[in-house]
Coordinates of C-alpha atoms in Angstrom, one line a residue:
M1 CA -38.1 23.9 -26.3
G2 CA -38.7 23.4 -22.4
K3 CA -35.9 22.8 -19.9
G4 CA -36.3 19.3 -20.3
P5 CA -36.5 16.0 -18.0
R6 CA -34.2 16.1 -15.1
G7 CA -30.7 13.9 -15.7
Q8 CA -30.0 11.2 -13.4
G9 CA -26.9 12.7 -12.1
G10 CA -23.2 11.7 -12.9
F11 CA -20.2 10.8 -10.7
T12 CA -19.0 13.1 -8.3
T13 CA -15.4 14.0 -8.4
Q14 CA -15.2 14.7 -4.6
Q15 CA -13.8 12.2 -2.2
D16 CA -16.4 11.7 1.0
D17 CA -15.6 12.6 4.3
T18 CA -15.8 9.4 5.5
L19 CA -14.1 5.8 3.8
H20 CA -16.3 3.2 3.2
G21 CA -18.6 4.1 6.1
R22 CA -16.0 4.6 8.8
K23 CA -14.7 8.3 9.7
K24 CA -11.4 9.4 8.8
G25 CA -8.8 8.8 11.6
S26 CA -10.6 5.8 12.7
V27 CA -8.6 2.3 13.4
D28 CA -7.8 1.3 10.0
S29 CA -9.5 -2.5 10.5
Y30 CA -11.7 -2.0 7.3
I31 CA -8.4 -1.7 5.3
V32 CA -6.6 -4.7 7.1
S33 CA -9.6 -6.9 6.8
R34 CA -9.8 -6.1 2.9
L35 CA -5.9 -7.1 2.6
L36 CA -6.4 -10.1 4.6
Q37 CA -9.0 -11.1 1.9
Y38 CA -6.1 -11.5 -0.5
I39 CA -4.0 -13.8 2.2
K40 CA -6.9 -16.0 2.6
P41 CA -6.3 -18.1 -0.2
L42 CA -2.5 -18.6 0.9
K43 CA -3.5 -19.7 4.4
G44 CA -1.2 -23.0 3.9
L45 CA 2.1 -20.6 2.9
V46 CA 0.6 -18.2 5.9
A47 CA 0.5 -21.3 8.4
T48 CA 3.7 -22.5 7.6
A49 CA 5.4 -19.0 7.8
I50 CA 3.7 -18.5 11.3
I51 CA 5.0 -21.8 12.5
I52 CA 8.6 -21.1 11.5
T53 CA 8.3 -17.8 13.0
V54 CA 6.8 -18.5 16.0
G55 CA 8.8 -21.7 16.8
G56 CA 12.0 -20.2 16.5
S57 CA 11.2 -16.4 17.8
F58 CA 12.8 -17.7 21.0
L59 CA 16.1 -18.3 19.7
G60 CA 17.4 -14.8 19.3
P61 CA 16.2 -13.9 23.1
L62 CA 18.0 -17.1 24.1
R63 CA 21.8 -15.9 23.2
P64 CA 22.1 -13.7 25.9
Y65 CA 20.6 -16.0 28.3
L66 CA 23.2 -18.7 27.5
T67 CA 25.9 -15.9 27.9
K68 CA 25.0 -15.2 31.4
V69 CA 24.8 -19.1 31.9
A70 CA 28.4 -19.2 30.3
I71 CA 29.7 -16.5 32.5
D72 CA 28.2 -17.4 35.7
D73 CA 28.0 -21.2 35.7
H74 CA 31.2 -21.8 33.8
I75 CA 33.9 -19.0 33.3
S76 CA 33.6 -17.8 36.9
K77 CA 34.3 -21.4 38.3
G78 CA 37.0 -22.4 35.6
D79 CA 34.6 -25.2 34.2
L80 CA 36.0 -25.5 30.6
Q81 CA 34.3 -28.6 29.6
G82 CA 30.6 -26.8 30.3
L83 CA 32.0 -23.8 28.5
G84 CA 32.5 -26.0 25.3
A85 CA 29.0 -27.7 25.9
I86 CA 27.4 -24.1 26.2
S87 CA 29.5 -22.9 23.3
L88 CA 28.4 -25.5 21.0
I89 CA 24.8 -25.1 22.0
L90 CA 25.3 -21.2 21.3
G91 CA 26.5 -22.1 18.1
A92 CA 23.5 -24.3 17.0
V93 CA 20.8 -21.6 18.4
I94 CA 22.8 -19.2 16.0
L95 CA 22.8 -21.5 13.2
L96 CA 19.3 -22.4 13.5
D97 CA 18.5 -18.8 14.0
G98 CA 19.4 -18.2 10.6
I99 CA 17.6 -20.9 9.1
K100 CA 14.6 -19.6 10.5
Q101 CA 15.1 -16.4 9.3
Y102 CA 16.0 -17.7 5.5
A103 CA 12.7 -19.6 5.8
A104 CA 10.5 -16.9 7.1
T105 CA 11.8 -14.3 4.7
W106 CA 11.3 -16.7 1.8
L107 CA 8.1 -17.7 2.9
A108 CA 7.2 -13.8 3.5
Q109 CA 8.2 -13.0 0.2
V110 CA 6.0 -15.6 -1.9
I111 CA 3.1 -14.8 0.0
G112 CA 3.3 -11.2 -0.5
Q113 CA 4.2 -11.7 -4.4
K114 CA 1.3 -14.0 -5.0
A115 CA -1.0 -11.4 -2.9
V116 CA -0.1 -8.5 -5.0
F117 CA -0.4 -10.1 -8.5
N118 CA -4.1 -10.8 -7.2
I119 CA -4.5 -7.7 -6.4
R120 CA -3.2 -6.2 -9.7
M121 CA -5.2 -8.6 -11.6
D122 CA -8.3 -7.5 -9.7
V123 CA -7.4 -3.8 -10.3
F124 CA -7.2 -4.4 -14.2
R125 CA -10.1 -6.4 -14.4
H126 CA -12.2 -3.8 -12.7
L127 CA -11.0 -0.9 -14.4
Q128 CA -12.3 -2.9 -17.6
K129 CA -15.6 -2.9 -16.2
L130 CA -15.7 0.7 -15.3
P131 CA -18.0 3.2 -17.4
A132 CA -16.6 5.5 -19.9
R133 CA -17.7 8.4 -17.5
F134 CA -15.2 7.2 -14.9
Y135 CA -12.5 7.5 -17.7
D136 CA -13.9 11.3 -18.3
R137 CA -13.2 12.4 -14.8
N138 CA -9.9 10.6 -14.0
P139 CA -6.6 11.3 -15.5
I140 CA -4.4 8.3 -16.8
G141 CA -1.7 9.5 -14.9
R142 CA -3.5 8.9 -11.8
L143 CA -4.7 5.7 -12.6
I144 CA -1.1 4.7 -13.6
T145 CA -0.2 5.9 -9.9
R146 CA -2.8 3.3 -8.5
T147 CA -1.8 0.3 -10.8
T148 CA 2.0 0.7 -10.0
N149 CA 3.2 2.8 -7.2
D150 CA 0.6 2.2 -4.8
I151 CA 0.3 -1.5 -5.2
E152 CA 4.2 -1.6 -5.0
S153 CA 3.7 -0.2 -1.7
L154 CA 1.4 -2.8 -0.4
N155 CA 4.2 -5.1 -2.3
E156 CA 6.6 -4.1 0.6
L157 CA 4.2 -4.6 3.6
L158 CA 2.7 -7.8 2.5
S159 CA 6.4 -9.5 1.1
S160 CA 8.1 -8.7 4.6
G161 CA 5.8 -6.4 6.9
I162 CA 3.5 -9.0 8.3
V163 CA 5.9 -11.5 8.9
T164 CA 8.5 -9.1 10.3
I165 CA 5.9 -7.5 12.6
L166 CA 4.8 -10.8 14.3
G167 CA 8.2 -12.3 14.4
D168 CA 9.1 -9.0 16.2
T169 CA 6.3 -8.8 18.7
L170 CA 7.1 -12.4 19.6
Q171 CA 10.7 -11.7 20.1
L172 CA 9.8 -8.8 22.8
V173 CA 6.9 -11.3 24.6
F174 CA 10.1 -13.7 25.2
I175 CA 12.9 -11.3 25.8
V176 CA 10.7 -9.6 28.5
G177 CA 9.5 -13.3 30.0
I178 CA 13.4 -14.3 30.2
M179 CA 14.6 -10.8 31.6
V180 CA 12.0 -11.0 34.0
W181 CA 12.8 -14.5 35.3
I182 CA 16.4 -13.6 35.3
D183 CA 15.8 -10.5 37.3
W184 CA 12.5 -8.7 37.7
Q185 CA 14.1 -5.4 39.1
L186 CA 16.4 -4.7 36.0
T187 CA 13.6 -5.7 33.8
L188 CA 11.4 -2.8 35.5
V189 CA 14.3 -0.3 34.9
V190 CA 14.1 -1.3 31.0
L191 CA 10.8 -1.1 30.8
A192 CA 10.4 2.3 32.4
I193 CA 11.3 3.9 29.3
L194 CA 8.8 2.0 27.1
P195 CA 6.0 4.4 27.8
L196 CA 7.8 7.3 26.4
M197 CA 8.6 5.3 23.4
L198 CA 5.2 4.3 22.9
Y199 CA 3.9 7.8 23.4
A200 CA 6.2 9.1 20.6
T201 CA 5.0 6.4 18.5
V202 CA 1.3 7.3 18.8
F203 CA 2.3 10.9 18.5
F204 CA 4.1 10.8 15.1
K205 CA 1.6 8.3 13.6
S206 CA -1.2 10.8 12.8
R207 CA 1.4 13.4 11.6
V208 CA 3.3 10.5 9.1
R209 CA 0.1 9.4 8.1
I210 CA -1.3 12.7 6.7
A211 CA 2.4 13.3 5.0
F212 CA 2.2 10.0 3.3
Q213 CA -1.2 10.7 2.1
D214 CA 0.1 14.0 0.9
V215 CA 3.0 12.1 -1.0
R216 CA 0.9 9.6 -2.6
T217 CA -1.3 12.5 -4.0
H218 CA 1.5 14.4 -5.5
V219 CA 3.2 11.5 -7.1
A220 CA -0.4 10.9 -8.9
R221 CA 0.0 14.7 -10.2
L222 CA 3.6 14.2 -11.5
N223 CA 2.4 10.9 -13.1
T224 CA -0.7 12.5 -14.7
F225 CA 1.3 15.7 -15.9
F226 CA 4.2 13.8 -17.0
Q227 CA 1.7 11.1 -19.2
E228 CA -0.1 14.0 -20.7
H229 CA 2.7 16.1 -21.7
I230 CA 4.7 13.1 -23.2
T231 CA 1.6 12.2 -25.0
G232 CA 1.5 15.9 -26.1
M233 CA 5.0 16.8 -26.7
A234 CA 4.7 17.7 -30.2
I235 CA 2.0 20.3 -29.4
V236 CA 4.2 21.6 -26.8
Q237 CA 6.8 21.9 -29.1
L238 CA 5.0 23.7 -31.8
F239 CA 3.5 26.1 -29.5
N240 CA 7.0 26.7 -27.9
R241 CA 5.6 26.2 -24.5
Q242 CA 8.8 24.3 -23.2
E243 CA 9.5 26.8 -20.6
R244 CA 6.0 27.4 -19.1
E245 CA 5.5 23.4 -19.3
S246 CA 8.6 23.2 -17.1
E247 CA 7.8 26.1 -14.7
A248 CA 4.3 24.0 -14.1
Y249 CA 6.0 20.9 -13.7
A250 CA 8.5 22.5 -11.4
A251 CA 5.5 23.5 -9.1
I252 CA 4.0 20.0 -8.9
N253 CA 7.7 18.9 -8.4
R254 CA 8.1 21.5 -5.5
D255 CA 4.6 20.0 -3.8
H256 CA 5.7 16.5 -3.9
R257 CA 9.6 17.3 -2.7
D258 CA 7.9 19.5 -0.1
A259 CA 5.4 16.5 0.9
N260 CA 8.6 14.0 1.0
I261 CA 10.7 16.6 3.3
R262 CA 7.6 16.7 5.8
T263 CA 8.0 12.9 6.2
V264 CA 11.7 12.9 6.3
F265 CA 11.6 15.7 9.3
Y266 CA 9.1 13.7 11.4
F267 CA 11.3 10.4 10.9
S268 CA 14.8 12.6 11.4
I269 CA 13.0 13.5 14.8
Y270 CA 11.8 9.8 15.7
Y271 CA 14.7 7.9 15.0
P272 CA 17.3 9.7 17.2
L273 CA 14.5 9.8 20.0
I274 CA 14.4 6.0 19.9
E275 CA 18.2 5.9 20.0
T276 CA 18.4 8.4 22.8
L277 CA 15.6 6.3 24.9
S278 CA 17.6 3.2 24.1
A279 CA 20.8 4.7 25.3
V280 CA 19.2 6.0 28.4
A281 CA 17.9 2.5 29.1
A282 CA 21.5 1.0 28.9
G283 CA 22.7 3.8 31.4
L284 CA 20.2 2.9 33.9
V285 CA 20.5 -0.3 33.7
I286 CA 24.5 0.0 34.4
W287 CA 24.3 2.3 36.9
Y288 CA 21.8 0.1 38.6
S289 CA 23.4 -2.9 38.2
G290 CA 26.8 -1.1 39.5
V291 CA 24.9 -0.2 42.9
R292 CA 23.8 -3.9 43.3
L293 CA 27.0 -5.3 42.0
L294 CA 28.7 -3.2 44.9
K295 CA 26.4 -4.8 47.7
A296 CA 27.2 -8.4 45.9
D297 CA 23.3 -8.8 45.1
L298 CA 24.1 -9.3 41.5
T299 CA 26.5 -11.5 39.1
I300 CA 28.6 -10.2 36.2
G301 CA 26.7 -12.5 34.0
I302 CA 23.5 -11.2 35.0
V303 CA 24.7 -7.6 34.2
I304 CA 26.3 -8.7 30.7
S305 CA 23.0 -10.3 29.4
F306 CA 21.0 -7.5 30.5
V307 CA 23.2 -4.9 28.1
Q308 CA 22.7 -7.8 25.2
Y309 CA 18.9 -7.8 25.9
I310 CA 19.1 -4.0 25.9
S311 CA 20.1 -4.2 22.3
L312 CA 17.7 -7.1 21.6
F313 CA 14.8 -5.7 23.5
F314 CA 15.0 -2.0 21.2
R315 CA 16.1 -3.8 17.9
P316 CA 12.5 -5.2 17.8
L317 CA 11.1 -1.7 18.1
Q318 CA 13.3 0.1 15.9
H319 CA 12.0 -3.0 13.4
L320 CA 8.7 -2.3 14.2
S321 CA 9.0 1.6 13.9
D322 CA 10.5 1.0 10.3
K323 CA 7.4 -1.1 9.4
F324 CA 5.5 1.3 10.8
N325 CA 6.8 3.8 8.0
T326 CA 6.0 1.0 5.4
M327 CA 2.6 0.5 6.9
Q328 CA 1.8 4.5 6.8
T329 CA 2.5 4.0 3.0
A330 CA 0.8 1.1 2.4
I331 CA -2.4 2.1 4.5
A332 CA -2.6 5.0 2.3
S333 CA -2.0 3.1 -0.9
S334 CA -4.8 0.7 0.1
D335 CA -6.9 3.6 0.9
R336 CA -6.6 4.6 -2.7
I337 CA -6.6 1.0 -4.3
F338 CA -9.9 0.1 -2.4
R339 CA -11.6 3.3 -3.2
L340 CA -10.8 2.5 -6.9
L341 CA -12.0 -1.5 -6.5
D342 CA -15.3 0.1 -5.1
E343 CA -16.0 2.3 -7.9
K344 CA -19.4 1.0 -9.5
E345 CA -19.0 -0.8 -12.3
G346 CA -20.4 -0.5 -15.8
L347 CA -24.0 0.1 -16.4
E348 CA -26.3 -2.4 -15.0
D349 CA -27.4 -5.7 -16.9
E350 CA -31.0 -5.7 -16.6
G351 CA -31.2 -8.6 -18.9
E352 CA -28.4 -10.6 -16.7
K353 CA -30.5 -9.4 -13.5
D354 CA -33.7 -10.9 -14.7
A355 CA -31.9 -14.2 -16.7
A356 CA -33.2 -12.7 -19.9
S357 CA -31.8 -14.7 -23.1
P358 CA -28.9 -12.4 -24.9
L359 CA -29.8 -11.3 -28.1
D360 CA -27.7 -13.5 -30.3
T361 CA -29.0 -11.9 -33.6
F362 CA -30.7 -8.6 -35.0
T363 CA -33.7 -9.0 -37.5
G364 CA -35.9 -6.3 -36.5
S365 CA -34.9 -2.9 -35.8
I366 CA -33.4 0.1 -33.8
E367 CA -35.5 2.5 -32.1
F368 CA -35.0 5.8 -30.2
K369 CA -37.9 7.1 -28.6
N370 CA -37.7 10.5 -27.0
V371 CA -34.1 10.0 -26.0
W372 CA -32.7 12.9 -23.5
F373 CA -28.9 12.6 -22.8
A374 CA -26.2 14.7 -21.0
Y375 CA -23.0 14.2 -20.1
E376 CA -23.0 16.3 -17.1
H377 CA -26.1 17.7 -15.4
E378 CA -28.3 19.3 -17.6
N379 CA -26.1 20.4 -20.3
W380 CA -28.2 18.5 -22.9
V381 CA -26.7 16.8 -26.0
L382 CA -29.5 14.9 -27.4
R383 CA -33.2 16.3 -26.7
D384 CA -35.8 14.3 -27.5
V385 CA -34.7 12.3 -30.3
S386 CA -36.9 9.8 -32.1
F387 CA -36.0 7.7 -35.1
S388 CA -35.7 3.8 -36.0
I389 CA -33.4 1.9 -38.5
R390 CA -35.0 -1.3 -40.0
H391 CA -32.6 -4.4 -40.2
G392 CA -30.3 -4.1 -43.7
E393 CA -30.9 -0.4 -43.7
K394 CA -28.1 2.1 -44.4
I395 CA -28.7 5.0 -42.3
A396 CA -26.2 8.1 -42.4
I397 CA -26.2 11.0 -39.4
V398 CA -24.7 14.0 -40.3
G399 CA -24.8 17.7 -38.4
A400 CA -21.9 20.2 -37.0
T401 CA -19.4 19.3 -34.5
G402 CA -21.2 19.2 -31.2
S403 CA -24.6 18.5 -32.8
G404 CA -24.8 14.7 -30.8
K405 CA -23.9 12.4 -33.6
T406 CA -21.3 10.4 -31.8
T407 CA -23.2 10.5 -28.6
I408 CA -26.1 8.2 -30.4
I409 CA -23.3 5.6 -31.1
N410 CA -21.9 5.7 -27.4
I411 CA -25.8 5.3 -26.2
L412 CA -26.1 2.2 -28.8
S413 CA -23.0 0.7 -27.4
R414 CA -24.0 1.2 -23.8
L415 CA -21.0 3.5 -23.0
Y416 CA -23.0 5.9 -21.3
P417 CA -26.7 6.1 -19.9
Y418 CA -29.4 8.1 -21.1
Q419 CA -31.2 10.1 -18.8
Q420 CA -34.7 9.9 -20.5
G421 CA -36.6 7.9 -22.9
E422 CA -36.3 4.7 -24.5
V423 CA -34.0 2.7 -27.0
L424 CA -35.1 -0.9 -27.9
V425 CA -33.3 -3.3 -30.4
D426 CA -35.6 -6.0 -31.9
G427 CA -38.2 -4.8 -29.2
I428 CA -35.9 -5.3 -26.3
R429 CA -35.1 -2.4 -24.0
L430 CA -31.5 -1.7 -24.5
E431 CA -30.8 -2.1 -20.6
E432 CA -32.4 -5.7 -20.9
I433 CA -29.7 -6.7 -23.2
P434 CA -26.3 -8.2 -21.7
Q435 CA -23.5 -5.8 -22.7
Q436 CA -21.5 -8.6 -24.2
S437 CA -24.3 -9.9 -26.3
L438 CA -25.3 -6.4 -27.7
R439 CA -21.5 -5.3 -28.1
S440 CA -21.2 -8.6 -30.5
L441 CA -23.7 -7.2 -32.4
V442 CA -22.5 -3.9 -32.9
G443 CA -18.8 -3.1 -34.2
V444 CA -17.6 0.5 -34.4
V445 CA -14.9 1.9 -36.8
M446 CA -13.9 5.0 -35.1
Q447 CA -12.0 8.4 -36.4
D448 CA -9.1 8.0 -33.9
V449 CA -7.8 4.4 -34.4
F450 CA -5.9 2.9 -31.3
L451 CA -3.3 0.1 -32.1
F452 CA -2.0 -1.5 -29.3
S453 CA 1.8 -2.4 -29.1
G454 CA 2.3 -5.8 -30.7
T455 CA 2.3 -7.4 -34.5
I456 CA 0.0 -5.9 -37.2
Q457 CA -1.3 -9.6 -37.2
E458 CA -2.6 -9.3 -33.6
N459 CA -4.1 -5.8 -34.3
L460 CA -6.2 -6.9 -37.1
A461 CA -7.5 -10.1 -35.2
F462 CA -8.0 -7.8 -32.0
G463 CA -11.8 -8.6 -31.6
N464 CA -11.4 -12.2 -33.3
P465 CA -8.0 -13.8 -32.1
S466 CA -9.0 -17.2 -33.2
V467 CA -9.4 -16.1 -36.9
P468 CA -7.3 -18.1 -39.7
F469 CA -4.6 -16.2 -40.9
E470 CA -5.7 -16.8 -44.3
T471 CA -9.0 -15.7 -43.5
L472 CA -7.2 -12.5 -42.2
R473 CA -5.1 -12.0 -44.8
Q474 CA -8.1 -12.3 -47.2
A475 CA -10.0 -9.4 -45.2
A476 CA -6.8 -7.2 -45.6
E477 CA -6.9 -7.8 -49.3
T478 CA -10.7 -6.9 -49.5
V479 CA -10.2 -3.6 -47.6
G480 CA -7.2 -2.6 -49.5
A481 CA -4.8 -3.1 -46.3
D482 CA -2.8 -5.9 -47.8
R483 CA -0.6 -4.1 -50.4
F484 CA 0.8 -1.6 -47.8
I485 CA 1.0 -4.1 -45.2
R486 CA 3.2 -6.6 -47.2
K487 CA 5.7 -3.5 -47.7
L488 CA 6.4 -3.3 -44.0
P489 CA 9.5 -5.2 -42.6
G490 CA 7.9 -8.5 -41.5
G491 CA 4.8 -7.8 -43.4
Y492 CA 1.9 -8.9 -41.0
S493 CA 4.5 -9.6 -38.1
Y494 CA 5.6 -6.1 -38.1
R495 CA 5.6 -4.9 -34.6
V496 CA 3.6 -1.8 -34.0
L497 CA 4.9 0.8 -31.5
E498 CA 2.9 2.4 -29.0
N499 CA -0.4 3.5 -30.6
G500 CA 0.7 2.9 -34.2
T501 CA 3.6 5.2 -34.2
G502 CA 5.4 4.9 -37.3
L503 CA 2.1 4.2 -39.5
S504 CA 0.1 6.7 -41.4
T505 CA -3.3 7.8 -40.0
G506 CA -4.8 6.1 -43.3
Q507 CA -2.7 3.0 -42.8
K508 CA -4.3 2.8 -39.3
Q509 CA -7.8 3.5 -40.5
L510 CA -7.4 0.6 -42.9
I511 CA -6.6 -1.9 -40.2
A512 CA -9.4 -0.8 -38.2
F513 CA -11.7 -1.6 -41.3
V514 CA -10.1 -5.2 -41.2
R515 CA -10.7 -5.3 -37.6
A516 CA -14.6 -4.7 -38.3
L517 CA -14.7 -6.9 -41.0
L518 CA -13.0 -9.9 -39.1
Y519 CA -15.4 -9.0 -36.3
N520 CA -18.4 -9.6 -38.5
P521 CA -20.9 -7.5 -36.8
E522 CA -24.4 -7.6 -37.7
I523 CA -24.7 -3.9 -37.0
L524 CA -21.9 -1.7 -38.6
V525 CA -21.2 1.4 -37.1
L526 CA -18.8 4.1 -39.0
D527 CA -17.8 7.2 -36.9
E528 CA -15.8 9.5 -39.2
A529 CA -14.0 6.8 -40.5
T530 CA -13.0 8.4 -43.4
S531 CA -12.4 12.0 -42.3
S532 CA -8.6 12.1 -41.7
V533 CA -7.8 9.8 -44.9
D534 CA -6.5 10.9 -48.2
T535 CA -8.5 10.9 -51.2
E536 CA -6.8 8.0 -52.7
T537 CA -7.2 6.0 -49.3
E538 CA -11.2 7.1 -48.9
G539 CA -11.6 5.7 -52.4
L540 CA -10.4 2.2 -51.2
I541 CA -12.4 2.7 -47.9
D542 CA -15.3 3.4 -49.9
R543 CA -14.8 0.1 -52.2
A544 CA -14.4 -1.8 -49.1
T545 CA -17.3 -0.7 -47.1
E546 CA -19.8 -1.0 -49.9
R547 CA -18.7 -5.0 -49.4
L548 CA -18.8 -4.4 -45.8
M549 CA -22.3 -3.0 -45.6
K550 CA -24.0 -5.6 -48.1
D551 CA -26.9 -7.0 -46.7
R552 CA -25.6 -5.5 -43.1
T553 CA -27.3 -2.8 -40.9
S554 CA -25.2 0.2 -40.8
I555 CA -24.7 3.5 -39.2
I556 CA -22.4 6.3 -40.9
I557 CA -21.6 9.3 -38.4
A558 CA -20.1 11.4 -41.1
H559 CA -19.1 15.3 -41.4
R560 CA -18.2 14.9 -44.9
L561 CA -21.5 14.8 -46.8
S562 CA -19.9 13.3 -49.8
S563 CA -19.6 9.6 -48.1
V564 CA -23.4 9.9 -47.4
Q565 CA -25.0 10.3 -50.3
K566 CA -25.6 6.8 -51.1
A567 CA -27.2 6.1 -47.6
D568 CA -31.0 5.0 -47.4
R569 CA -31.8 7.7 -45.0
I570 CA -29.9 10.8 -43.6
I571 CA -30.9 12.3 -40.2
V572 CA -29.8 15.5 -39.9
L573 CA -28.8 16.7 -36.1
H574 CA -28.5 20.2 -34.7
K575 CA -27.7 21.2 -31.4
G576 CA -29.0 17.8 -30.4
V577 CA -32.4 18.0 -32.5
I578 CA -33.5 16.0 -35.2
R579 CA -34.1 18.9 -37.7
E580 CA -34.4 16.9 -41.2
T581 CA -34.7 13.2 -42.4
G582 CA -34.7 11.7 -46.1
S583 CA -32.7 10.7 -48.7
H584 CA -29.7 13.0 -50.2
Q585 CA -31.9 14.1 -53.1
E586 CA -34.8 14.8 -51.0
L587 CA -33.0 16.7 -48.4
L588 CA -31.3 18.9 -51.1
K589 CA -34.9 19.7 -52.5
E590 CA -36.0 20.6 -49.2
R591 CA -33.3 23.6 -49.1
G592 CA -32.9 23.4 -45.4
L593 CA -30.0 22.8 -43.1
Y594 CA -28.7 19.9 -45.0
H595 CA -28.8 22.0 -48.3
K596 CA -26.8 24.6 -46.7
L597 CA -24.3 22.4 -45.5
Y598 CA -23.8 20.6 -48.6
L599 CA -23.4 24.1 -50.3
L600 CA -20.4 25.1 -47.6
Q601 CA -18.7 21.9 -48.6
H602 CA -19.4 22.0 -52.6
P603 CA -19.4 25.8 -53.3
E604 CA -19.3 25.0 -56.7
T605 CA -22.7 23.3 -56.6
L606 CA -23.6 27.0 -55.7
T607 CA -21.9 28.4 -58.7
A608 CA -23.9 26.1 -61.1
E609 CA -27.1 26.8 -59.5
G610 CA -26.5 30.7 -59.8
A611 CA -25.4 29.8 -63.6

């Protein structure tokens, strides 16, 4: 067979050199604008926080000025009454400043928590819409990092960073304004240090940004490795891989440690440098003030107030440098979160786009016409596959591992897009049927059953939460699951551990069949549903599926040929190509591939034929 049609291509695993169309290292206005979208719905709280912060930002800078007035206008003149009045005013200013800080902090935390709540919800909703191919190329640990560590970094910025930055900036404005009003010459002495401080901040910004991005990358690697190995710990222990896996984890852990040390190195230089510059400014003020005091060109009150203003002046700058640390972490995290949110969602519903009516019921047929499919590039899993399934027909699809059996179900459920050909349901192209409508018609029982943490009842009713308990119990009884459920502590209220730990494979499989029965799909798919159960459980499931498949279109994906013999038709796949089609007896008479597979699983038949 020829090379076949060219695929449509898949998702790239490499990050672009630009983020949403902007060059790396450019101003992070895009990220800020995206974050502001989560603040806008809270504009009432934000406005209140801003009013309180702006209105109270002069209170801190006012204290040194009141000290100057107390010394120059009252203490130096022996005015005890005036000193008492100034002391009361100073106490009131301190009290109001404390109230302002409490109110601003509380409002900032509320704003931050509400915004982060909305971000978390957007990320979770978006993850549920992403196609299966996205999860094929993104480790679970990396996604967990996005929804935990990265969003928590935003929490710190949105809860305290924004208000603190605004308050500290306004305080700097008031401090400089009051200092200029008191004595512009001393103000110039203090501000002479500012260019060096700004240069140091800009110099360290780019280096710290890269270091924080490295830290987040290594956190994701740690989470991915840890999650995989906790899940597969039994395999690690059975193959005596503890030491080797510890060495692999140590290598990733060392990278994480070194990235953190790099950030510590930058800040261990930056913070002492700021402290040194602050001390230099204080020294220059004292020296210059001393010269002017000797000339009687300055008052003691001004000198003391300026010493206090130096502390006040550099404190907001230190706060801003602290928030700079937070901002760098948050910007790196925001970059990752918005990349995730901008991932293209699942297959586009042409039916929804063209306002076509959803498919409420299935009455005709399912048709695959010359379908080609590859998970990656042109590694074709299905090659020019064509077949049809009539309403009410029971079809089995068999073949060796990797022949493309499950892929057909993935296409029918619209988990993956096919690259060439056409799939029709009741004469409607698959792409024109809204996903929700299609999946309400198709119920799949998989080989690997996933159970969520919760009760047995919640897991049984996962596809139909509103089902009455009696209906649920009858369904469990029909399948044969009621017998083992009633023996569990608490029965239907028994709490399932993560992924059904504590339940046997057969018990989980029975739960999956009850789910399918309660979901009541018009098209039932059994994907290797009995391959992992014992003979007794398989017998229970066989009897239940006979009832479940009655008057229902059914597709059985099976490796065991014993489970497909009663099918109306059997499709034999081999390396993505349909090799044979017919009933069990017809295919045996052809003595082709199906006959060979049957003999491999039933060697006693070969002996009988030889006899």
